[in-house]
Coordinates of C-alpha atoms in Angstrom, one line a residue:
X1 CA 0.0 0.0 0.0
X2 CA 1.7 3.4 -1.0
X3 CA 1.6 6.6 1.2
X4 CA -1.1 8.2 -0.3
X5 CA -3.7 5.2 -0.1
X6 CA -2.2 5.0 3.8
X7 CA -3.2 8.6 4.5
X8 CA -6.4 8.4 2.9
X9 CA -7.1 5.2 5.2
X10 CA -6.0 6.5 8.3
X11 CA -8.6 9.8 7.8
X12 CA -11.5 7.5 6.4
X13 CA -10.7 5.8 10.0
X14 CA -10.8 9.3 11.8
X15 CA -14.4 9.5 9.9
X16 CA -15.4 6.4 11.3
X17 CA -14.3 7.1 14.9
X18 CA -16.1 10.6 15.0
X19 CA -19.2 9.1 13.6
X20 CA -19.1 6.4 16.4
X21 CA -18.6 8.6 18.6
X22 CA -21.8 10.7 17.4
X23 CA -24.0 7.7 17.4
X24 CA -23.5 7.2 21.1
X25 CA -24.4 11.4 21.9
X26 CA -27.5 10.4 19.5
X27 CA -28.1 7.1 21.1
X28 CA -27.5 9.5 25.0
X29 CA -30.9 11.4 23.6
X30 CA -32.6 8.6 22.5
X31 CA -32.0 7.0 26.3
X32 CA -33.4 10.1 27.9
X33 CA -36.4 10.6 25.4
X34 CA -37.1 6.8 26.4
X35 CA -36.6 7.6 30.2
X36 CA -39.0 10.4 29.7
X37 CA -41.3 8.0 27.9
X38 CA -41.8 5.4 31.2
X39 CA -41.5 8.6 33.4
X40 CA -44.2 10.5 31.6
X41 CA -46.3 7.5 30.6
X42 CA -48.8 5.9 32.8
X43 CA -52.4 3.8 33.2
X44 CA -55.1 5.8 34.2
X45 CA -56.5 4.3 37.4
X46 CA -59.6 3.5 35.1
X47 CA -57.6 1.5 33.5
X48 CA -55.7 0.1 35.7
X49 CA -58.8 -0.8 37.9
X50 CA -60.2 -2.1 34.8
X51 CA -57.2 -4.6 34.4
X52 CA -57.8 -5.7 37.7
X53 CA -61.3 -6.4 37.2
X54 CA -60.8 -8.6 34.1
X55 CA -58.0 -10.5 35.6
X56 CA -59.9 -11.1 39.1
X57 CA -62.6 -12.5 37.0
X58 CA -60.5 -14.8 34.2
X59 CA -58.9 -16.2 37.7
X60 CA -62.4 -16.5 39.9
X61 CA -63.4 -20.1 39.6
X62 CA -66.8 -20.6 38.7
X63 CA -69.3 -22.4 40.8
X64 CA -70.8 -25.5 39.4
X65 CA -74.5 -25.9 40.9
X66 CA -75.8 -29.6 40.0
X67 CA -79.4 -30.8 40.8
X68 CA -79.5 -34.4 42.3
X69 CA -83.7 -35.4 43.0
X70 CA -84.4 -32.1 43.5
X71 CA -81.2 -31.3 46.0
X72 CA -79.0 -28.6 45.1
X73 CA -75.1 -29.3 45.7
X74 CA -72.9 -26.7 45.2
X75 CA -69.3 -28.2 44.2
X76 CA -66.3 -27.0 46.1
X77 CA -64.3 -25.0 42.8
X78 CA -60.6 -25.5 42.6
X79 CA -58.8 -22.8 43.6
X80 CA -55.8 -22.0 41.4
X81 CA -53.0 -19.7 42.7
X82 CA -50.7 -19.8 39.9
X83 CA -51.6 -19.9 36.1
X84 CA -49.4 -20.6 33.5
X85 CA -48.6 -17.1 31.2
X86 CA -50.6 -19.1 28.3
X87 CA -53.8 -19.6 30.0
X88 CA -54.3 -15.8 32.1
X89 CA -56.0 -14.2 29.3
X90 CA -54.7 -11.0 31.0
X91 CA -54.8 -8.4 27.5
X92 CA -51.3 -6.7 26.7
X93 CA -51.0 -3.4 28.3
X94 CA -50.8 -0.1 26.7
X95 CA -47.1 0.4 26.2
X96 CA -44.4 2.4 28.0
X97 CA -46.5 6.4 27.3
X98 CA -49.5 4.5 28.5
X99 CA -52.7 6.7 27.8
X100 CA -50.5 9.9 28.2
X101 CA -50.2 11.9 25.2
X102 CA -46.7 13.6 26.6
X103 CA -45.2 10.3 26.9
X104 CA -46.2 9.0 23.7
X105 CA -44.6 12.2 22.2
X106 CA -41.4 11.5 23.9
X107 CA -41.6 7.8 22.5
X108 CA -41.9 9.4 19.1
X109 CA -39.1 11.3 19.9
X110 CA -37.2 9.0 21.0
X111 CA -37.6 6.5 18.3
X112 CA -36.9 9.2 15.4
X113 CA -33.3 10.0 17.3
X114 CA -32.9 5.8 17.1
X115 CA -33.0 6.2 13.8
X116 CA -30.6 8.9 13.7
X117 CA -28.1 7.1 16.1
X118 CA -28.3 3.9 13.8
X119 CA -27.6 6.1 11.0
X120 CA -24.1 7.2 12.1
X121 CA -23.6 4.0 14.0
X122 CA -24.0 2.2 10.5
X123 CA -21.6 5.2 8.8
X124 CA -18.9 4.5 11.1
X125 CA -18.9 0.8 10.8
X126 CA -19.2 1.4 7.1
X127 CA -16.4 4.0 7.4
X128 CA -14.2 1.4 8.9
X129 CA -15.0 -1.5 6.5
X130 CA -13.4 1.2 3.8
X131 CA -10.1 2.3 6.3
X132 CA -9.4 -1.5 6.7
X133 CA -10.4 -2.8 3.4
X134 CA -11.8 -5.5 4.0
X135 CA -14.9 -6.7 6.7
X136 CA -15.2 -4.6 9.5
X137 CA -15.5 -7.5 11.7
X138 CA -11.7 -8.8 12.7
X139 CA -11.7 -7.8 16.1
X140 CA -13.6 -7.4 19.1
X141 CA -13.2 -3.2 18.8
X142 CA -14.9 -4.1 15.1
X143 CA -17.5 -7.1 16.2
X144 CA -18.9 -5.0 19.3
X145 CA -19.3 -1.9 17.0
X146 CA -21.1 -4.2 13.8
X147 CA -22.8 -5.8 16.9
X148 CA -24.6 -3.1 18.2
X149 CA -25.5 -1.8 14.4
X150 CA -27.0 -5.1 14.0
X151 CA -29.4 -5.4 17.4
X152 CA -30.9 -1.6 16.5
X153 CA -31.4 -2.5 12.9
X154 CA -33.5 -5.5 13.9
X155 CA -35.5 -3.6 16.6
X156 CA -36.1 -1.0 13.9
X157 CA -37.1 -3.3 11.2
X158 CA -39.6 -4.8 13.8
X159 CA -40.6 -1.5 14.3
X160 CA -41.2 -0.7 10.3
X161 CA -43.3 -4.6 9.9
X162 CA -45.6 -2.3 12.4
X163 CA -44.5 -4.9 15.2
X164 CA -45.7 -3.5 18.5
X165 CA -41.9 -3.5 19.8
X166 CA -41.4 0.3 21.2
X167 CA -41.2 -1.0 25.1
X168 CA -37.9 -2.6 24.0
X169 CA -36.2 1.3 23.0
X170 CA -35.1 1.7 26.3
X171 CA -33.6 -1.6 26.4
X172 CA -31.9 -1.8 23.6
X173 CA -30.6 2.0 23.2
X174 CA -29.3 0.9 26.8
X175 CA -27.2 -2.3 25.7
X176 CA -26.1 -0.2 22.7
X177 CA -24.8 2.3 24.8
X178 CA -23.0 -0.2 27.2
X179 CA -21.4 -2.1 24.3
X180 CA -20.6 0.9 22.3
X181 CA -18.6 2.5 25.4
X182 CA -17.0 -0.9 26.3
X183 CA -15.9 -0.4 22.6
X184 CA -13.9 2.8 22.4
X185 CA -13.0 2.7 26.4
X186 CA -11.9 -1.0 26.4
X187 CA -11.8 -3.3 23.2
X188 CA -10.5 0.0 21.3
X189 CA -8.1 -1.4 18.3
X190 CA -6.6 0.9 15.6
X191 CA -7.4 0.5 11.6
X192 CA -4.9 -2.7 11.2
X193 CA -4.9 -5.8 9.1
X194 CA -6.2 -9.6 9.8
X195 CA -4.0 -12.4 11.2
X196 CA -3.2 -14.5 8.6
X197 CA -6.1 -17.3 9.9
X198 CA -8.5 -14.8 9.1
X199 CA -7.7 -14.0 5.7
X200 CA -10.5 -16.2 4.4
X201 CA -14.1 -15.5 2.9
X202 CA -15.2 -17.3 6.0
X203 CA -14.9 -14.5 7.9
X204 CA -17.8 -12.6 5.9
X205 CA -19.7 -15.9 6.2
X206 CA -18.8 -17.2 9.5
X207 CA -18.4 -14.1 11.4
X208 CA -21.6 -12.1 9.6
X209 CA -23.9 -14.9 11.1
X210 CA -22.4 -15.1 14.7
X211 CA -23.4 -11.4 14.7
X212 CA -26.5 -11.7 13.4
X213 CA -27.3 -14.4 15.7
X214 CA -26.0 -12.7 18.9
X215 CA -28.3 -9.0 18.0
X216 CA -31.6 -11.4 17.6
X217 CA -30.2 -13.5 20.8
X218 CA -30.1 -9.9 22.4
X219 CA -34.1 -9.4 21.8
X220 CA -35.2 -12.7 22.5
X221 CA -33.1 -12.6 26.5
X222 CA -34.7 -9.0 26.8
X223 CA -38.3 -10.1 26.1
X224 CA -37.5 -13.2 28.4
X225 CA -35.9 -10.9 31.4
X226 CA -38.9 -8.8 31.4
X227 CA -41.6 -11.8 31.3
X228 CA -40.1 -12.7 34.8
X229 CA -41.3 -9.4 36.1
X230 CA -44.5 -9.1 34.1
X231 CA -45.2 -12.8 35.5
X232 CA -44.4 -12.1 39.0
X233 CA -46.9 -8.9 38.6
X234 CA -49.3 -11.0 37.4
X235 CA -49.8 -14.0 39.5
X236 CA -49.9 -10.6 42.3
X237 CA -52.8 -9.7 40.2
X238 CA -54.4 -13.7 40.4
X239 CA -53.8 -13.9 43.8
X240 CA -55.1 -10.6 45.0
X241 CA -52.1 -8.7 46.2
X242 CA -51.6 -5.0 45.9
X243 CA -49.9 -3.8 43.4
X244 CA -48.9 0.1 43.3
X245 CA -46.5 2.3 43.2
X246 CA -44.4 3.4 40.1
X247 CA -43.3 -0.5 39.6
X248 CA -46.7 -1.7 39.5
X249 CA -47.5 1.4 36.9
X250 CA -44.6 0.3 34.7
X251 CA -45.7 -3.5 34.8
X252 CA -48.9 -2.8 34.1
X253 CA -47.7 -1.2 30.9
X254 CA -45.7 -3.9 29.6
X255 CA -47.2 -6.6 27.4
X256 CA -48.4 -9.4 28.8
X257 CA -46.5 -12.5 30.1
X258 CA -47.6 -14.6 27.6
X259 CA -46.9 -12.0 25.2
X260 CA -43.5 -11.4 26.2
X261 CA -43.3 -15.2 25.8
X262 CA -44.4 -15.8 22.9
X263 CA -41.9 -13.4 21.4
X264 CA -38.9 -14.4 22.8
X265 CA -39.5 -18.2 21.8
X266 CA -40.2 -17.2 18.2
X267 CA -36.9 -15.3 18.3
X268 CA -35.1 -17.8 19.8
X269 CA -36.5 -20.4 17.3
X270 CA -36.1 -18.3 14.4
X271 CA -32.3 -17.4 14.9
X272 CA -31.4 -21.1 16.3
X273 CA -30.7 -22.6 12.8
X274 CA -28.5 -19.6 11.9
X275 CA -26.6 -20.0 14.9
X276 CA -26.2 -23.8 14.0
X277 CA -24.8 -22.6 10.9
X278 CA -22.7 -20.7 12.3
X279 CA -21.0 -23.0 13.8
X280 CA -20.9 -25.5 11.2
X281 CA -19.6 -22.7 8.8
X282 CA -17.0 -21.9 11.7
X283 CA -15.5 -25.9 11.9
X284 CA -15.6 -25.6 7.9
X285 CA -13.1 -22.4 8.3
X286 CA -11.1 -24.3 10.8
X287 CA -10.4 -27.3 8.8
X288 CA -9.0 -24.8 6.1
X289 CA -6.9 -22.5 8.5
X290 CA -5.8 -24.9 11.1
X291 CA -6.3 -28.6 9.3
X292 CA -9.0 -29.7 11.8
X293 CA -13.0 -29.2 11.7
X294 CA -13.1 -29.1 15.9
X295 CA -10.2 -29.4 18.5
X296 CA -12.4 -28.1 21.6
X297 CA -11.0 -24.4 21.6
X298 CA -12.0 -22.7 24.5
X299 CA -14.1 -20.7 21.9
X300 CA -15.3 -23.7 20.0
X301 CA -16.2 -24.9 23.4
X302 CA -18.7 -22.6 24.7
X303 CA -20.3 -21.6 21.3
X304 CA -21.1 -25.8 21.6
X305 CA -22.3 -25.0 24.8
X306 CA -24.2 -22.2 24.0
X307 CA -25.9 -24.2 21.5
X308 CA -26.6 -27.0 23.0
X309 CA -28.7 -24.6 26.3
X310 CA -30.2 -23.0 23.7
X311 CA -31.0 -26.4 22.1
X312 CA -32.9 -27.5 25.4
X313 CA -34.3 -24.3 26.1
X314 CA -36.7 -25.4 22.7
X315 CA -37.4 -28.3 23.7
X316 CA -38.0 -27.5 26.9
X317 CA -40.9 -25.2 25.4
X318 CA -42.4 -28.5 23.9
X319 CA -42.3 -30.3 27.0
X320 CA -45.4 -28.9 29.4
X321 CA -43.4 -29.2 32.2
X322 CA -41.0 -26.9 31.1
X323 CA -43.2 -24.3 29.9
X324 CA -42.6 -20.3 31.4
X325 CA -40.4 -19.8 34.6
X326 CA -38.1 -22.6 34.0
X327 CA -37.8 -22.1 30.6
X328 CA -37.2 -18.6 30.5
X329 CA -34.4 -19.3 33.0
X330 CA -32.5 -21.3 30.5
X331 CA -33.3 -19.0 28.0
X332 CA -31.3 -16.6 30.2
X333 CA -28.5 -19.3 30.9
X334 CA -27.9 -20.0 27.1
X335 CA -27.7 -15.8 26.4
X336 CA -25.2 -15.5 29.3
X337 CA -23.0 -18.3 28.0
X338 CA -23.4 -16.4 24.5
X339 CA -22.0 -13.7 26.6
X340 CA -19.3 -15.5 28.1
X341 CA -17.9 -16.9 25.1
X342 CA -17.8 -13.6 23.3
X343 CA -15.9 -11.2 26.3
X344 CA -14.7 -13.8 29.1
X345 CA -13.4 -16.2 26.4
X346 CA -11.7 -13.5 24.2
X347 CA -10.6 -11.4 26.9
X348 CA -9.3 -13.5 29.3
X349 CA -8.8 -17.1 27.7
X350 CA -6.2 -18.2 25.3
X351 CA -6.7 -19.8 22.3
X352 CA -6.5 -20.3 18.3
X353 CA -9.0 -17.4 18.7
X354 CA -7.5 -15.1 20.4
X355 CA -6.9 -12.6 18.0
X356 CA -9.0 -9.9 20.3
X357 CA -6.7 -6.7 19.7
X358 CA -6.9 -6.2 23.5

């Protein structure tokens, strides 16, 4: 590479670091706007009474009168103090503005500065494809950026199918944050090029799909953290304790358990086979950069384990036993390991993967 195409690399890289850097002040905004959102929003006691009403009465058992020669008996009902989240029939609630038009305004707002954010997020990732010629995915400085690109572009596509997915902005802008400033602060690696193992196609195959599959992973473990809440809020609501104060207000806002559910299996479901793939696709690279398809690498290791909780965690799903609470902990157990592999294994394990930058 001669001077000239050096100095124009090193400013496209400049570009792509200031544009980073102006997604997370964008993303900042978008946080607050969402913060303003839950602050703002809220269920009118109407309608919070209302909810009340129809849950007391989907969880009242009903009396079953039966006439024997002329002898009423009333049959004891059985009493049930915990309902699955499939069979509550408790509607979705309104969303994080509630029924107030300022906080619906703020979620507006908050959702067009997303977009903003994602826009010079997907710039700078762009930008640094260009710097580095090549995929802007060989490190973890690169994966965490491409990462985070990834997760909003799927919320916002959700967003676009007219999905009713708005209660996961504050999530999401929050993880994006988080990941983006772990990025620059920690995982920071200057314009460079690959190792020879990665010099390979594989790495827009392999790497592409472990991102992929780790942004829809992301959604799928924050619909599943907040069904524990909107579940234990819930069987409150079955079982006739109080529920006020501003935690109550936000619950009640949420959608409902088996809502919450429901999505985060689909996910789950829907992104299992690429993650599969992915690491199919990764033993396939392996065999052509090391001359082995699998040699339990601490990273091969744990995206095996990864798989095979998230394996169980489906057909846990299909198995009526295993249905809500227990699954969702799994669900939980499989992201964290997904978690694990990516920052404890690169970070602080060696390997044939540890090509970090760090």
């Amino acid at each position: 590479m001669n001077l000239a195409a050096a100095a124009v690399n090193e400013n496209v890289a400049h570009i792509s670091n200031y544009l980073i850097y102006s997604a997370m002040a964008v993303y900042t905004l978008a946080f607050l706007a969402h913060v303003t959102e839950w602050t703002f929003g809220s269920r009118s006691k109407v309608a919070v009474q209302s909810a009340a009403l129809v849950t007391a009465a989907a969880a009242k058992p009903a009396v079953t009168v039966k006439s024997a020669g002329g002898t009423a008996v009333i049959e004891r009902p059985q009493v049930v103090t915990r309902a699955t989240a499939s069979d509550r029939g408790i509607p979705d609630g309104p969303g994080a503005a509630g029924e107030d038009e300022q906080g619906d305004m703020y979620g507006r707002i908050a959702i067009s500065l997303t977009v903003l954010a994602w826009a010079l997020h997907v710039g700078g990732v762009v930008a640094r494809a260009i710097s580095v010629e090549r995929a802007p995915w060989g490190n973890m400085y690169e994966f965490s950026t491409t990462f985070g690109a990834t997760a909003v572009t799927a919320y916002l596509v959700l967003l676009a199918l007219g999905k009713n997915v708005r209660w996961i902005g504050l999530f999401i802008t929050t993880a994006v944050l988080l990941d983006l400033g772990m990025a620059v602060s920690v995982l920071y690696t200057a314009s460079d090029q690959l190792v020879p193992a990665l010099h390979s196609y594989w790495l827009w195959i392999h790497v592409s799909c472990a991102i992929i599959s780790g942004a829809l992973f992301f959604l799928g473990a924050t619909a599943t953290f907040l069904f524990l809440f909107r579940d234990s809020y819930e069987s409150g609501l079955l079982q006739g304790k109080p529920n006020k104060g501003r935690w109550a207000n936000a619950m009640s806002r949420l959608p409902a358990a088996s809502t919450l559910d429901k999505f985060a299996y689909r996910v789950n479901a829907a992104v299992f086979p690429l993650w599969t793939f992915t690491i199919v696709a990764g033993a396939i690279w392996a065999e052509a950069a090391w001359g082995r398809y699998w040699g339990w690498d601490p990273k091969e290791t744990w995206s095996f384990i990864t798989f095979v909780l998230y394996a169980c965690y489906l057909h846990a799903r299909a198995t009526a036993g295993w249905k809500g609470r227990k699954a969702a902990y799994l669900a939980l157990l499989a992201f964290a390991c997904f978690l694990f592999n990516y920052y404890g294994v690169n970070i602080f394990i060696t390997g044939k993967h540890s090509y970090a930058g760090v």
